[in-house]
Amino acid sequence: MASAFTQTAYDVDRPAVVLSESVLSDPLIGQRVDHFEVRGRLGHGGMGIVYLAHDTALERPVALKILRRDLIGDRDLVDRMIQEARAQARIQHPNVATIYYVGNYEGAPYIAMEYIHGKTLEDIVTNQGPLTWENALEVVIQTTKALMAAHSKGIVH
């Protein structure tokens, strides 16, 4: 039986997570990045912004990770992002998002990857409180399996 942590589903009509008022004015939402239609913003990190997009060629939702504009001049970061995408693309495992495509949009590299519908571990803990020991153990087991898959390809995370 699959736990709530292992279930995945595509749902292109799912509204994007609104992080702040600035997200509402994000100029990329509603635009095309190559053959991907950007539908909403899912999150952001130190290197990039992740969008929910629709792959018009294969008719499926994807997550687009685009390097932040202020970082595109840093060749080391650009190279690292591409290297990480290539490494992740070598891993075929249910606990690792599949990389579909790497491209460049107006000077910024981007990665199109599997869109995983669901909640983050942070969302679950914030909304439901600490995990039970059984659920925490399941998270550790799944994370370990993903790391083992990466290690088997010579990748150290």
Tab-separated table of C-alpha atoms in Angstrom:
chain	number	residue	atom	x	y	z
A	1	MET	CA	0.000	0.000	0.000
A	2	ALA	CA	1.395	3.420	-0.954
A	3	SER	CA	1.693	5.981	1.806
A	4	ALA	CA	0.686	9.617	1.415
A	5	PHE	CA	4.359	10.400	0.915
A	6	THR	CA	4.714	8.175	-2.158
A	7	GLN	CA	1.597	9.194	-4.043
A	8	THR	CA	2.145	11.378	-7.086
A	9	ALA	CA	-0.307	12.741	-9.627
A	10	TYR	CA	-0.362	15.283	-12.379
A	11	ASP	CA	-2.842	18.086	-11.979
A	12	VAL	CA	-2.117	20.953	-14.359
A	13	ASP	CA	-5.170	22.894	-13.197
A	14	ARG	CA	-3.957	23.016	-9.595
A	15	PRO	CA	-3.519	26.664	-8.626
A	16	ALA	CA	0.043	27.734	-7.962
A	17	VAL	CA	1.106	28.537	-4.443
A	18	VAL	CA	1.054	32.293	-3.909
A	19	LEU	CA	4.140	33.266	-1.937
A	20	SER	CA	3.721	37.048	-1.821
A	21	GLU	CA	2.180	40.007	-3.601
A	22	SER	CA	5.246	40.148	-5.881
A	23	VAL	CA	4.266	36.751	-7.278
A	24	LEU	CA	1.040	38.227	-8.628
A	25	SER	CA	3.054	40.585	-10.806
A	26	ASP	CA	5.592	37.973	-11.926
A	27	PRO	CA	6.095	38.792	-15.617
A	28	LEU	CA	6.819	35.168	-16.554
A	29	ILE	CA	3.367	33.910	-15.546
A	30	GLY	CA	1.264	33.591	-18.697
A	31	GLN	CA	4.328	33.609	-20.965
A	32	ARG	CA	5.986	30.856	-22.991
A	33	VAL	CA	9.431	29.509	-22.280
A	34	ASP	CA	10.201	27.575	-25.459
A	35	HIS	CA	7.329	25.074	-25.660
A	36	PHE	CA	6.302	25.491	-22.020
A	37	GLU	CA	3.393	27.737	-20.980
A	38	VAL	CA	4.074	29.173	-17.527
A	39	ARG	CA	0.944	28.827	-15.381
A	40	GLY	CA	2.057	29.842	-11.893
A	41	ARG	CA	4.815	30.079	-9.357
A	42	LEU	CA	5.480	27.114	-7.074
A	43	GLY	CA	8.435	28.333	-5.027
A	44	HIS	CA	11.919	29.729	-4.970
A	45	GLY	CA	15.328	28.967	-3.588
A	46	GLY	CA	18.805	30.372	-3.424
A	47	MET	CA	19.519	29.809	-7.107
A	48	GLY	CA	16.205	29.931	-8.873
A	49	ILE	CA	12.459	30.191	-9.110
A	50	VAL	CA	10.263	27.156	-9.768
A	51	TYR	CA	7.141	27.528	-11.892
A	52	LEU	CA	4.253	25.257	-12.783
A	53	ALA	CA	4.145	25.065	-16.571
A	54	HIS	CA	2.386	23.104	-19.285
A	55	ASP	CA	4.494	21.230	-21.832
A	56	THR	CA	2.635	21.919	-25.086
A	57	ALA	CA	4.643	19.315	-27.012
A	58	LEU	CA	3.874	16.384	-24.713
A	59	GLU	CA	0.666	17.737	-23.123
A	60	ARG	CA	1.705	17.393	-19.497
A	61	PRO	CA	2.470	19.616	-16.536
A	62	VAL	CA	6.097	20.240	-15.617
A	63	ALA	CA	8.040	22.133	-13.005
A	64	LEU	CA	10.379	24.724	-14.544
A	65	LYS	CA	13.364	25.773	-12.459
A	66	ILE	CA	14.838	28.982	-13.889
A	67	LEU	CA	18.072	30.503	-12.640
A	68	ARG	CA	17.555	33.893	-10.994
A	69	ARG	CA	18.304	36.796	-13.333
A	70	ASP	CA	20.845	38.332	-10.958
A	71	LEU	CA	22.908	35.112	-11.108
A	72	ILE	CA	23.121	34.504	-14.866
A	73	GLY	CA	26.474	36.300	-15.050
A	74	ASP	CA	28.053	33.806	-12.638
A	75	ARG	CA	29.443	31.166	-15.015
A	76	ASP	CA	30.236	28.776	-12.141
A	77	LEU	CA	26.609	28.795	-10.957
A	78	VAL	CA	25.292	28.355	-14.492
A	79	ASP	CA	27.649	25.408	-15.039
A	80	ARG	CA	26.731	23.910	-11.654
A	81	MET	CA	23.005	24.096	-12.434
A	82	ILE	CA	23.514	22.272	-15.734
A	83	GLN	CA	25.801	19.676	-14.116
A	84	GLU	CA	23.218	19.014	-11.392
A	85	ALA	CA	20.485	18.562	-14.013
A	86	ARG	CA	22.635	16.111	-15.964
A	87	ALA	CA	23.448	14.168	-12.810
A	88	GLN	CA	19.788	14.036	-11.769
A	89	ALA	CA	18.788	12.952	-15.284
A	90	ARG	CA	20.936	9.825	-14.882
A	91	ILE	CA	18.838	8.688	-11.924
A	92	GLN	CA	15.646	6.754	-12.638
A	93	HIS	CA	13.934	6.294	-9.296
A	94	PRO	CA	10.425	6.895	-7.902
A	95	ASN	CA	11.837	9.164	-5.176
A	96	VAL	CA	13.716	11.432	-7.610
A	97	ALA	CA	11.993	13.872	-9.963
A	98	THR	CA	12.679	13.044	-13.621
A	99	ILE	CA	14.487	15.670	-15.684
A	100	TYR	CA	12.824	16.207	-19.070
A	101	TYR	CA	14.724	19.062	-20.667
A	102	VAL	CA	17.416	21.697	-20.147
A	103	GLY	CA	17.206	24.981	-22.013
A	104	ASN	CA	17.965	28.666	-21.988
A	105	TYR	CA	15.428	31.483	-21.777
A	106	GLU	CA	16.634	35.022	-22.402
A	107	GLY	CA	20.087	34.166	-21.065
A	108	ALA	CA	18.864	32.222	-18.043
A	109	PRO	CA	19.295	28.447	-17.981
A	110	TYR	CA	16.271	26.416	-16.949
A	111	ILE	CA	15.388	22.831	-16.178
A	112	ALA	CA	12.044	21.230	-17.046
A	113	MET	CA	11.310	18.369	-14.697
A	114	GLU	CA	8.554	16.132	-13.466
A	115	TYR	CA	5.864	18.023	-11.617
A	116	ILE	CA	4.987	16.207	-8.407
A	117	HIS	CA	1.555	17.137	-7.109
A	118	GLY	CA	1.282	17.164	-3.369
A	119	LYS	CA	2.425	18.786	-0.183
A	120	THR	CA	5.945	19.358	0.996
A	121	LEU	CA	7.167	17.836	4.235
A	122	GLU	CA	7.286	21.392	5.606
A	123	ASP	CA	3.587	21.891	4.724
A	124	ILE	CA	2.630	18.660	6.457
A	125	VAL	CA	4.539	19.446	9.654
A	126	THR	CA	3.283	23.046	9.718
A	127	ASN	CA	-0.357	22.029	9.250
A	128	GLN	CA	-0.468	18.737	11.150
A	129	GLY	CA	2.346	19.005	13.669
A	130	PRO	CA	5.267	16.629	14.129
A	131	LEU	CA	5.218	13.358	12.230
A	132	THR	CA	4.451	10.121	13.978
A	133	TRP	CA	7.508	7.938	14.320
A	134	GLU	CA	6.104	5.615	11.635
A	135	ASN	CA	5.738	8.479	9.130
A	136	ALA	CA	9.117	9.941	10.066
A	137	LEU	CA	10.702	6.527	9.500
A	138	GLU	CA	8.974	6.287	6.094
A	139	VAL	CA	10.423	9.672	5.099
A	140	VAL	CA	13.905	8.567	6.163
A	141	ILE	CA	13.578	5.273	4.254
A	142	GLN	CA	12.411	6.994	1.057
A	143	THR	CA	15.134	9.628	1.306
A	144	THR	CA	17.734	6.915	1.851
A	145	LYS	CA	16.490	4.997	-1.197
A	146	ALA	CA	16.806	8.140	-3.334
A	147	LEU	CA	20.331	8.760	-2.029
A	148	MET	CA	21.256	5.120	-2.694
A	149	ALA	CA	20.015	5.484	-6.289
A	150	ALA	CA	22.151	8.597	-6.693
A	151	HIS	CA	25.163	6.901	-5.135
A	152	SER	CA	24.802	3.950	-7.514
A	153	LYS	CA	25.342	6.459	-10.374
A	154	GLY	CA	28.424	7.943	-8.707
A	155	ILE	CA	26.576	11.018	-7.456
A	156	VAL	CA	27.210	12.341	-3.947
A	157	HIS	CA	24.568	14.697	-2.570
